[in-house]
PDB file of C-alpha atoms in Angstrom:
ATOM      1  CA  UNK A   1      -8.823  11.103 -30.265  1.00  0.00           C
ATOM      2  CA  UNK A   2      -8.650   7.449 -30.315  1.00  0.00           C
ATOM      3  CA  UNK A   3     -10.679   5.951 -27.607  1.00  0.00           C
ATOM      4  CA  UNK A   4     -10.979   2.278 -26.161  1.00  0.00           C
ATOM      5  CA  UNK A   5     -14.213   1.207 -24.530  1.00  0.00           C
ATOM      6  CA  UNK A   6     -14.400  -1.731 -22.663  1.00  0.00           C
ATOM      7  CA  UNK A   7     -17.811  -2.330 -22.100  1.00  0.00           C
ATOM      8  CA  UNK A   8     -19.675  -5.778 -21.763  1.00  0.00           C
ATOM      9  CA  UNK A   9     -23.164  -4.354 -22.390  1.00  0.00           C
ATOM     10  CA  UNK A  10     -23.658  -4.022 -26.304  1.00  0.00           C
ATOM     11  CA  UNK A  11     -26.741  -2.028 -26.241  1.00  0.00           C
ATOM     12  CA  UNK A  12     -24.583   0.463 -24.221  1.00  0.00           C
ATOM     13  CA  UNK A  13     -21.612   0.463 -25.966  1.00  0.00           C
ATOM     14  CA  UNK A  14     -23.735   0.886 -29.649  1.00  0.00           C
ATOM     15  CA  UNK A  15     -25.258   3.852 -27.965  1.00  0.00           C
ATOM     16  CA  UNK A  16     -22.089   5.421 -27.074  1.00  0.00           C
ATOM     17  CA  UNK A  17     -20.802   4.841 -30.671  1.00  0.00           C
ATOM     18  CA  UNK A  18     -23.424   7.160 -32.020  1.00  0.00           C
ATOM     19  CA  UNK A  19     -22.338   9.809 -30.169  1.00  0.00           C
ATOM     20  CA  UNK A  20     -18.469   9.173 -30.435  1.00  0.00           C
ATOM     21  CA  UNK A  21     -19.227   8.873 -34.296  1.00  0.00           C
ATOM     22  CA  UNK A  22     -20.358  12.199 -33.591  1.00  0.00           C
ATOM     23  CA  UNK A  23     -17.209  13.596 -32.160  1.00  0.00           C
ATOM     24  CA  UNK A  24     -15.014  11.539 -34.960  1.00  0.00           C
ATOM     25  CA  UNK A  25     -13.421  10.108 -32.039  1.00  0.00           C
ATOM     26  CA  UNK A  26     -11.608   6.774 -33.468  1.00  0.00           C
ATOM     27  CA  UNK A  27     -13.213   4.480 -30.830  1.00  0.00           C
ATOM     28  CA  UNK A  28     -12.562   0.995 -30.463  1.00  0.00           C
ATOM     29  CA  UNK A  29     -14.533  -1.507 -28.366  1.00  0.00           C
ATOM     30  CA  UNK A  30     -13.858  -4.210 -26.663  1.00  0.00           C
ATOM     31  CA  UNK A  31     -16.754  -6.978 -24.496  1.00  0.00           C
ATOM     32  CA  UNK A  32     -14.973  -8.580 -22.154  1.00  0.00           C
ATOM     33  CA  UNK A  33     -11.570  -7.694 -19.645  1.00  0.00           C
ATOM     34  CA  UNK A  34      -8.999 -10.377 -21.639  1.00  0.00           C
ATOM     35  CA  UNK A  35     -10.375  -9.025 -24.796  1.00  0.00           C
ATOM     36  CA  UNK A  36      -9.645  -5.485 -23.798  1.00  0.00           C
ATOM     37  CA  UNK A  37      -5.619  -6.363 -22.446  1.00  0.00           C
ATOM     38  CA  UNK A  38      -4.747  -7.892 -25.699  1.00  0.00           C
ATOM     39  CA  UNK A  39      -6.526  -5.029 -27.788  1.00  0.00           C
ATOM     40  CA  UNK A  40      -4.775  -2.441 -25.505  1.00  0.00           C
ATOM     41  CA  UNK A  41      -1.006  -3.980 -25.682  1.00  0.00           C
ATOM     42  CA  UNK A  42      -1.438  -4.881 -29.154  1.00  0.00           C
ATOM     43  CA  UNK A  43      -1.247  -0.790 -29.869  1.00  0.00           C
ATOM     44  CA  UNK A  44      -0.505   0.338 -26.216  1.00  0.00           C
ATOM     45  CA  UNK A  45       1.255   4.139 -27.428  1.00  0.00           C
ATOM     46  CA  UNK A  46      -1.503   4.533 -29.574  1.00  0.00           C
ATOM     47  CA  UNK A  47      -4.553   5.163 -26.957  1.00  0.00           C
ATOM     48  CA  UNK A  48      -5.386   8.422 -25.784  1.00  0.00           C
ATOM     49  CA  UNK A  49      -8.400   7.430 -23.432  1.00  0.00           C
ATOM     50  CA  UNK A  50      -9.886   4.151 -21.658  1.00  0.00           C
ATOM     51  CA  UNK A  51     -13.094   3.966 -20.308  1.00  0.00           C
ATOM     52  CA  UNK A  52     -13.254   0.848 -18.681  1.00  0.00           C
ATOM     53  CA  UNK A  53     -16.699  -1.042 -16.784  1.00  0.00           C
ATOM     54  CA  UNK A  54     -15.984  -2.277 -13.418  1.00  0.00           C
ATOM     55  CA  UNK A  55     -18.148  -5.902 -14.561  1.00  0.00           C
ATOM     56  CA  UNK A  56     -16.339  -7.558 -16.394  1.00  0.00           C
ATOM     57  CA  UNK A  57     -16.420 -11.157 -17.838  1.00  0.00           C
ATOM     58  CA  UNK A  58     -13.013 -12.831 -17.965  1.00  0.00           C
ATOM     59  CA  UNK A  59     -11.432 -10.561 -15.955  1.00  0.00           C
ATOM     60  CA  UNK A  60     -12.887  -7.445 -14.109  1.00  0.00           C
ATOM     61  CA  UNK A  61     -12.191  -3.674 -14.289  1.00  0.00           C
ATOM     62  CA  UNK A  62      -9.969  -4.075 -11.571  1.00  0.00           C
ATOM     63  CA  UNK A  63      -7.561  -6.489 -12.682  1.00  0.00           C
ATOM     64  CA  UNK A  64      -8.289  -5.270 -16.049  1.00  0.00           C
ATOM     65  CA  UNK A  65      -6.594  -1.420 -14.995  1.00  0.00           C
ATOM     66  CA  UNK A  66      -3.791  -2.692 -13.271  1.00  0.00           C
ATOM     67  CA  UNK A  67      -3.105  -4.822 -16.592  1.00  0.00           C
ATOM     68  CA  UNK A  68      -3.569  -1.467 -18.416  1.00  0.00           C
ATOM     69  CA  UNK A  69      -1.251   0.754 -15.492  1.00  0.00           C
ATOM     70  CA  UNK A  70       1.700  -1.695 -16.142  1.00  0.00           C
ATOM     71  CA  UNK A  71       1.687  -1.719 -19.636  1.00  0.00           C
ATOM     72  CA  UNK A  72       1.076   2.762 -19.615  1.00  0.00           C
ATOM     73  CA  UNK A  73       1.339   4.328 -16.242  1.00  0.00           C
ATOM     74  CA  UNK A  74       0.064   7.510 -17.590  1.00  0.00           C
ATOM     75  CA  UNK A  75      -2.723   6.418 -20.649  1.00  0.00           C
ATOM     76  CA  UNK A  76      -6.288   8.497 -18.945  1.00  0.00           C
ATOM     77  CA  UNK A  77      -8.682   5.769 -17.470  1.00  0.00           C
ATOM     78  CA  UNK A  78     -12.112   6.285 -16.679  1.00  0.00           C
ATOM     79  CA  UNK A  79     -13.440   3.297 -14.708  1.00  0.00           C
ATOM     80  CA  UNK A  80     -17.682   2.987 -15.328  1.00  0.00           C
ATOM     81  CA  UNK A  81     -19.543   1.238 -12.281  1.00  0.00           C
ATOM     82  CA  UNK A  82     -23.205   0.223 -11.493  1.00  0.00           C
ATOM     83  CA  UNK A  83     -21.781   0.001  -8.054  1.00  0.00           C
ATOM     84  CA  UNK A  84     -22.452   2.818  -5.566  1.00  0.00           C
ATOM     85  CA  UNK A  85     -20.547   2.426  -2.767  1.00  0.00           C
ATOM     86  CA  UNK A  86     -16.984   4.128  -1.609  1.00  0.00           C
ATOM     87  CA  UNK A  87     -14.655   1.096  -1.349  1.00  0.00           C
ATOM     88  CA  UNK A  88     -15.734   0.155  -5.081  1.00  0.00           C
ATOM     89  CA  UNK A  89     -14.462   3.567  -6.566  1.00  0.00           C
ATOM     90  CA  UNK A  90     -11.621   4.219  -4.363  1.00  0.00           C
ATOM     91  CA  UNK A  91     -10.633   0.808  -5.111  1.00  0.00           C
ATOM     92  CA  UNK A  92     -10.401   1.831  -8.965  1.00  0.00           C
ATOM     93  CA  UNK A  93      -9.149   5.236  -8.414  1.00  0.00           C
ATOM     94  CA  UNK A  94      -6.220   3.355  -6.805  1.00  0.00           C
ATOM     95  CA  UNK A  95      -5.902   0.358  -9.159  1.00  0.00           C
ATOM     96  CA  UNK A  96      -4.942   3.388 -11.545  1.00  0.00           C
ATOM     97  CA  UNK A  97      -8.536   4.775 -12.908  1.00  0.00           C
ATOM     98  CA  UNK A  98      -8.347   8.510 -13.356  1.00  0.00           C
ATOM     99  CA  UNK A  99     -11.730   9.035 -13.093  1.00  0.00           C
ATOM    100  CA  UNK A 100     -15.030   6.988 -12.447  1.00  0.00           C
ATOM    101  CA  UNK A 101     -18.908   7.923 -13.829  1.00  0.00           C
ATOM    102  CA  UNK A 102     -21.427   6.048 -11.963  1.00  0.00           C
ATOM    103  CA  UNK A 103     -24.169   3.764 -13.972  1.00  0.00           C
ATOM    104  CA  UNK A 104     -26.465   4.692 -15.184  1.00  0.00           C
ATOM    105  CA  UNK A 105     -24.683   7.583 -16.633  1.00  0.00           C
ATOM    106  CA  UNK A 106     -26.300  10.369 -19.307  1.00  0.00           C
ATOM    107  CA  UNK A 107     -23.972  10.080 -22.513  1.00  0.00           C
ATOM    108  CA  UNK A 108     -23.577  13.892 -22.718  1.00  0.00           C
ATOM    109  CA  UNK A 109     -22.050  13.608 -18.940  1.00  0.00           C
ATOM    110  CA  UNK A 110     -19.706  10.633 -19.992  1.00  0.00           C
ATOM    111  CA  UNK A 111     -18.453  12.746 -23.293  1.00  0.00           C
ATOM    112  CA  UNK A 112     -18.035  16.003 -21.121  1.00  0.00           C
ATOM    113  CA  UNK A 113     -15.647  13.554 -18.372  1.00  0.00           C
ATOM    114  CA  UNK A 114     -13.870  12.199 -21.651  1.00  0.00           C
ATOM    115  CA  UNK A 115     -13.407  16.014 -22.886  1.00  0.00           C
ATOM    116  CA  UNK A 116     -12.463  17.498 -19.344  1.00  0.00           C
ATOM    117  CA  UNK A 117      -9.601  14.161 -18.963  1.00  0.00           C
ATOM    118  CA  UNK A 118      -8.256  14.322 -22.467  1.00  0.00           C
ATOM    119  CA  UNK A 119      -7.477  18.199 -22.898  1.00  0.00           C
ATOM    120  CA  UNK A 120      -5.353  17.732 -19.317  1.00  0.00           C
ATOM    121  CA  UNK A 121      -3.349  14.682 -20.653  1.00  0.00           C
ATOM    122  CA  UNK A 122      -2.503  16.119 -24.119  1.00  0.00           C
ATOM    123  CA  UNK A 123       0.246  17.654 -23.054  1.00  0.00           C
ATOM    124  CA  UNK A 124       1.751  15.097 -21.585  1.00  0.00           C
ATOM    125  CA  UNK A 125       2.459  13.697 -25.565  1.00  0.00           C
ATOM    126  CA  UNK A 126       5.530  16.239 -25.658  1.00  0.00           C
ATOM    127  CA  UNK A 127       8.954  15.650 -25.659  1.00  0.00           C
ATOM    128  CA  UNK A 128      10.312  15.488 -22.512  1.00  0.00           C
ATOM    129  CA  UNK A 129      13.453  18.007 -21.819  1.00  0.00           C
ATOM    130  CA  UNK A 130      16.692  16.921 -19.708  1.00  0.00           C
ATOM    131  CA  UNK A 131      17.063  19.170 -16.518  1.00  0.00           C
ATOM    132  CA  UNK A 132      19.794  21.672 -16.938  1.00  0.00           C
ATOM    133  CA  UNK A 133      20.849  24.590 -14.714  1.00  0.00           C
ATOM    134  CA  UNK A 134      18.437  26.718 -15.907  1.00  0.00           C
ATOM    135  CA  UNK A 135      16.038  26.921 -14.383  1.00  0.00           C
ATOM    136  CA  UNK A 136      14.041  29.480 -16.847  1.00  0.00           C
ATOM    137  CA  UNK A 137      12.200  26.222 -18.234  1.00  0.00           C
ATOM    138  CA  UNK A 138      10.523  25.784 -14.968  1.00  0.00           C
ATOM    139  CA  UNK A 139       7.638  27.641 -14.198  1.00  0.00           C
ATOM    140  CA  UNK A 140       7.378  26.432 -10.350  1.00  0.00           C
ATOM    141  CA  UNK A 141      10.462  26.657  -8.133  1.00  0.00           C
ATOM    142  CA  UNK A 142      11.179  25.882  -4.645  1.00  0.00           C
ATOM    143  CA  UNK A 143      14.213  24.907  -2.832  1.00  0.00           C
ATOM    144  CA  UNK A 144      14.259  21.372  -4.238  1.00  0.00           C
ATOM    145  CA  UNK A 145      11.087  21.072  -6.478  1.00  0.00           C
ATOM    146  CA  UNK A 146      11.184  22.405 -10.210  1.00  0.00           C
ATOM    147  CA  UNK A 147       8.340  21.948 -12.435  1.00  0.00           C
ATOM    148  CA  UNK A 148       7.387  22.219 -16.199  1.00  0.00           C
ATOM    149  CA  UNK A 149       3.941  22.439 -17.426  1.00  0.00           C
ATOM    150  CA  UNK A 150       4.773  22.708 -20.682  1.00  0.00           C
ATOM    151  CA  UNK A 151       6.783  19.075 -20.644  1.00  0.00           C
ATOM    152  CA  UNK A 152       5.184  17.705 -17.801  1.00  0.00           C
ATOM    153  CA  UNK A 153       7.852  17.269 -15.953  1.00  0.00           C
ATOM    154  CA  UNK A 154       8.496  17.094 -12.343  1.00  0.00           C
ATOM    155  CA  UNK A 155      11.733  17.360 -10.469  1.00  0.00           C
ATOM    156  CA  UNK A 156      12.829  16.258  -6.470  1.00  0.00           C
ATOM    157  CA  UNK A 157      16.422  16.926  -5.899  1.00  0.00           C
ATOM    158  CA  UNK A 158      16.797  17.428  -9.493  1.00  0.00           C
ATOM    159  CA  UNK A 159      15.797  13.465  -9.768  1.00  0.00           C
ATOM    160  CA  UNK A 160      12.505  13.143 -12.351  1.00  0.00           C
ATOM    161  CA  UNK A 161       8.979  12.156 -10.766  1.00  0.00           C
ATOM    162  CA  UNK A 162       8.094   9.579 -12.813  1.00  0.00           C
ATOM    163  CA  UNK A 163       4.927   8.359 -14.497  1.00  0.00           C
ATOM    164  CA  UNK A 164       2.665  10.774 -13.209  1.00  0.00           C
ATOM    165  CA  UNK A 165      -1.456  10.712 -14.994  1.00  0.00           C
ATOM    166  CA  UNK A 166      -2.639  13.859 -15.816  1.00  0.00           C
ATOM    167  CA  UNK A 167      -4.851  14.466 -12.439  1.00  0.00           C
ATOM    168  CA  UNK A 168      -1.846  13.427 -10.261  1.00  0.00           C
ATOM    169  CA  UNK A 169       0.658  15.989 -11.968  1.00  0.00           C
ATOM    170  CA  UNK A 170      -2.181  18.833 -12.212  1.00  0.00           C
ATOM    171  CA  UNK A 171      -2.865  18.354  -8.340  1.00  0.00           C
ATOM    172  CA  UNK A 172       0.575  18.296  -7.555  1.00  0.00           C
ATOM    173  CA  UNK A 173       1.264  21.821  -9.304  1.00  0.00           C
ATOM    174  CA  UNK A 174      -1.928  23.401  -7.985  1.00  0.00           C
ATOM    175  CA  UNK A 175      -0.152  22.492  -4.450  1.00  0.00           C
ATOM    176  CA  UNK A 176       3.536  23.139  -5.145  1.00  0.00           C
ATOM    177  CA  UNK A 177       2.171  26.436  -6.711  1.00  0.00           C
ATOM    178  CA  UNK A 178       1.741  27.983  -3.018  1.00  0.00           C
ATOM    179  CA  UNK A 179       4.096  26.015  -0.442  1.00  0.00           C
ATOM    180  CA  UNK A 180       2.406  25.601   2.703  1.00  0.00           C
ATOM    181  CA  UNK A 181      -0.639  26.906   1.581  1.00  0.00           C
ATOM    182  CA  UNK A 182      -3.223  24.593   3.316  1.00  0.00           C
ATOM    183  CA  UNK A 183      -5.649  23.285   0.850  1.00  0.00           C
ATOM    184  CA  UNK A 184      -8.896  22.021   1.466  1.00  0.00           C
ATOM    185  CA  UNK A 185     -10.556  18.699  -0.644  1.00  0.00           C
ATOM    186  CA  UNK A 186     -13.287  20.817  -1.835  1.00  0.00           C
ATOM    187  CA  UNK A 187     -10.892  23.333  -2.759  1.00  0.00           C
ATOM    188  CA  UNK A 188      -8.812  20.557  -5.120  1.00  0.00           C
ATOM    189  CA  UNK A 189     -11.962  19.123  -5.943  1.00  0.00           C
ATOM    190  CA  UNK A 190     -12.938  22.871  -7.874  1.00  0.00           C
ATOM    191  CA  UNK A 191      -9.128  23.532  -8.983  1.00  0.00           C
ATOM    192  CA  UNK A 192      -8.192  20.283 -10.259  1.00  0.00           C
ATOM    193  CA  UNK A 193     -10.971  18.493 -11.487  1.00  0.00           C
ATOM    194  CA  UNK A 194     -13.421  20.217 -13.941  1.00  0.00           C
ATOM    195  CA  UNK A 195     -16.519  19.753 -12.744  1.00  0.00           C
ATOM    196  CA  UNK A 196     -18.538  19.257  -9.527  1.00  0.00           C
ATOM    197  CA  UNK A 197     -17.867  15.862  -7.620  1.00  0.00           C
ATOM    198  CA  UNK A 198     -21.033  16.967  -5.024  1.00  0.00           C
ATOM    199  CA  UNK A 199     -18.618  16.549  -1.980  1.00  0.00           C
ATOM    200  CA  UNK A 200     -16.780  13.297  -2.507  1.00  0.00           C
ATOM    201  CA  UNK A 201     -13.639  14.354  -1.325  1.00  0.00           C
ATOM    202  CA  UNK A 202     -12.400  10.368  -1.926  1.00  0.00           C
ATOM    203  CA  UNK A 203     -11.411  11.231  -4.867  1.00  0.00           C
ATOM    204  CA  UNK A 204      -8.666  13.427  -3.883  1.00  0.00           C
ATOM    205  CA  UNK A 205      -7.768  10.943  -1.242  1.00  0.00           C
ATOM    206  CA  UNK A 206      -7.368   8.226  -4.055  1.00  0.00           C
ATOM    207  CA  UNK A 207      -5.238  10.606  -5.970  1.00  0.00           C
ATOM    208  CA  UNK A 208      -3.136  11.970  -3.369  1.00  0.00           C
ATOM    209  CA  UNK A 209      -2.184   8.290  -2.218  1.00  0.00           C
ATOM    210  CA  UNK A 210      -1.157   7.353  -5.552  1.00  0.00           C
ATOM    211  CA  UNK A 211       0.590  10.520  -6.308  1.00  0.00           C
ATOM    212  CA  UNK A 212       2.891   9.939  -2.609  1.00  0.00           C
ATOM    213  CA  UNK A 213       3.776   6.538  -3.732  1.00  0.00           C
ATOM    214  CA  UNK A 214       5.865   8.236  -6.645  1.00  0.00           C
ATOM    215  CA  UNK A 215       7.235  10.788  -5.125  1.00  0.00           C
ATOM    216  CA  UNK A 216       8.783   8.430  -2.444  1.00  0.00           C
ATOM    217  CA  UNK A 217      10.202   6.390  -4.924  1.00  0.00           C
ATOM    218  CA  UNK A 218      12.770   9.661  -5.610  1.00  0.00           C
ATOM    219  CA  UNK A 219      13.169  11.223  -2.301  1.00  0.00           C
ATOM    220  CA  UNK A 220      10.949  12.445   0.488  1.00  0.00           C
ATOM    221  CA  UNK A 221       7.508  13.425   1.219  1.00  0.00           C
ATOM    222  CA  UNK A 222       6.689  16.791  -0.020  1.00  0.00           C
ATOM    223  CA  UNK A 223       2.461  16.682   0.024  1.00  0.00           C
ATOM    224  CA  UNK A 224       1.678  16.842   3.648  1.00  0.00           C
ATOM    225  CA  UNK A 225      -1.487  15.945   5.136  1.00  0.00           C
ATOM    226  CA  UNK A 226      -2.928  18.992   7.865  1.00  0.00           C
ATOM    227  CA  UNK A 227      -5.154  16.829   9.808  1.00  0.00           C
ATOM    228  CA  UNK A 228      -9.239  17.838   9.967  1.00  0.00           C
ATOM    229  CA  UNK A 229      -8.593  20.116   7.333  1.00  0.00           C
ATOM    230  CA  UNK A 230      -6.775  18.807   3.780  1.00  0.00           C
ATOM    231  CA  UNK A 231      -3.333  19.363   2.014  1.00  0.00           C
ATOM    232  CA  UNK A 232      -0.243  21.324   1.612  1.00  0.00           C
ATOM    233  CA  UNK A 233       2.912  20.823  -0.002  1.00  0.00           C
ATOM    234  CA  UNK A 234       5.977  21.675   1.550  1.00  0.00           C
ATOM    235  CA  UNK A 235       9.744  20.997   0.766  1.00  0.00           C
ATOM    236  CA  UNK A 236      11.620  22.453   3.491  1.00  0.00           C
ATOM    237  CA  UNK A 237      12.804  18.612   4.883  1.00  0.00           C
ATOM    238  CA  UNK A 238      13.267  17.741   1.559  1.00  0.00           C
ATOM    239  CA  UNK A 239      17.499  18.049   1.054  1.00  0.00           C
ATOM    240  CA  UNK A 240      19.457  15.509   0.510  1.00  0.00           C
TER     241      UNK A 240
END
């Protein structure tokens, strides 16, 4: 794995090198937010995980994952806050973060998010496959959703999804996996993610916002929200 931390805080970020070194995780880190755009572009295919601070100097976490999101819309982020409060980490879950760990965090928690983020994005590295008519490649179906979990590869009205992280393509399958189905955010929060959040159902919120935008950039809605009670993904308005 080759990792970037961008971390301001040296003490932290030599403490988290001793335990990366023990992983033999190739892990690169950069001290400030302008520091960690040019490092990032400069080998932008090459990452397989961010963790990013939300203090910055330069330029904050913020600005610094929306740099990061235009350059790779689908490279894992993990945005790392002292901040505690709700606008702060939805704010980076929709700037692009897949993830946040709250400061101060125990290493062996941070390597566990790193682990639980990285084995759901590795297979988005493989070759992606053109749609065809058949329809054996797909291992969901609907009327007009098809999707591949072995390319990671979504299709509405045979038009491709685009761009999707690893959380926002694994919560969209565990929905498209039983139309209608109503799913609550504690219920995503136990499918999707791999550990506990204790309740903050934001999270899915973040995600589920993010994930809409790029499905209506192909065609309409398909996640619907059942109000007072969570999610459900249904395609029956969704012809052309």
């Amino acid at each position: 794995m080759k990792l970037l931390m961008v971390e301001d805080n040296k003490s932290v970020s030599e403490m988290m090198a001793m335990f990366f070194k023990k992983e033999n995780w190739d892990t690169h880190f950069a001290y400030d937010g302008e520091e960690a755009v040019e490092v990032f572009k400069s080998a932008a295919d090459e990452w397989d995980i961010v963790t990013l601070d939300l203090n910055l100097p330069k330029m904050d976490g913020m600005q610094v994952a929306a740099e990061l999101r235009r350059v790779s819309p689908t490279v894992p982020i993990i945005m790392l806050t002292a901040r505690d409060s709700e606008s702060d980490q939805v704010l980076g879950l929709e700037m692009g973060a897949d993830d946040y760990v709250t400061k101060p965090f125990s290493p062996i928690t941070l390597i566990a998010r790193i682990k639980a983020l990285y084995r759901r994005s590795e297979l988005n590295t493989i070759g992606s496959e053109s749609v065809s008519d058949d329809d054996s490649q797909f291992d969901v179906i609907t009327d007009h959703f098809k999707l591949n979990s072995k390319t990671r590869e979504v299709y509405l009205n045979d038009q491709l999804i685009e761009d999707l992280t690893p959380k926002e393509f694994d919560l969209l399958k565990t929905l498209a996996q039983k139309p209608r189905q109503v799913f609550s955010r504690e219920q995503l929060l136990q499918l999707v993610w791999d550990y506990e959040y204790y309740g903050d159902e934001r999270t899915v919120d973040a995600h589920i916002k993010k994930l809409r935008q790029k499905i209506e950039k192909v065609g309409p809605q398909v996640v619907q929200t059942v109000w007072g009670v969570g999610y459900k993904f249904d395609d029956s308005g969704a012809a052309k």
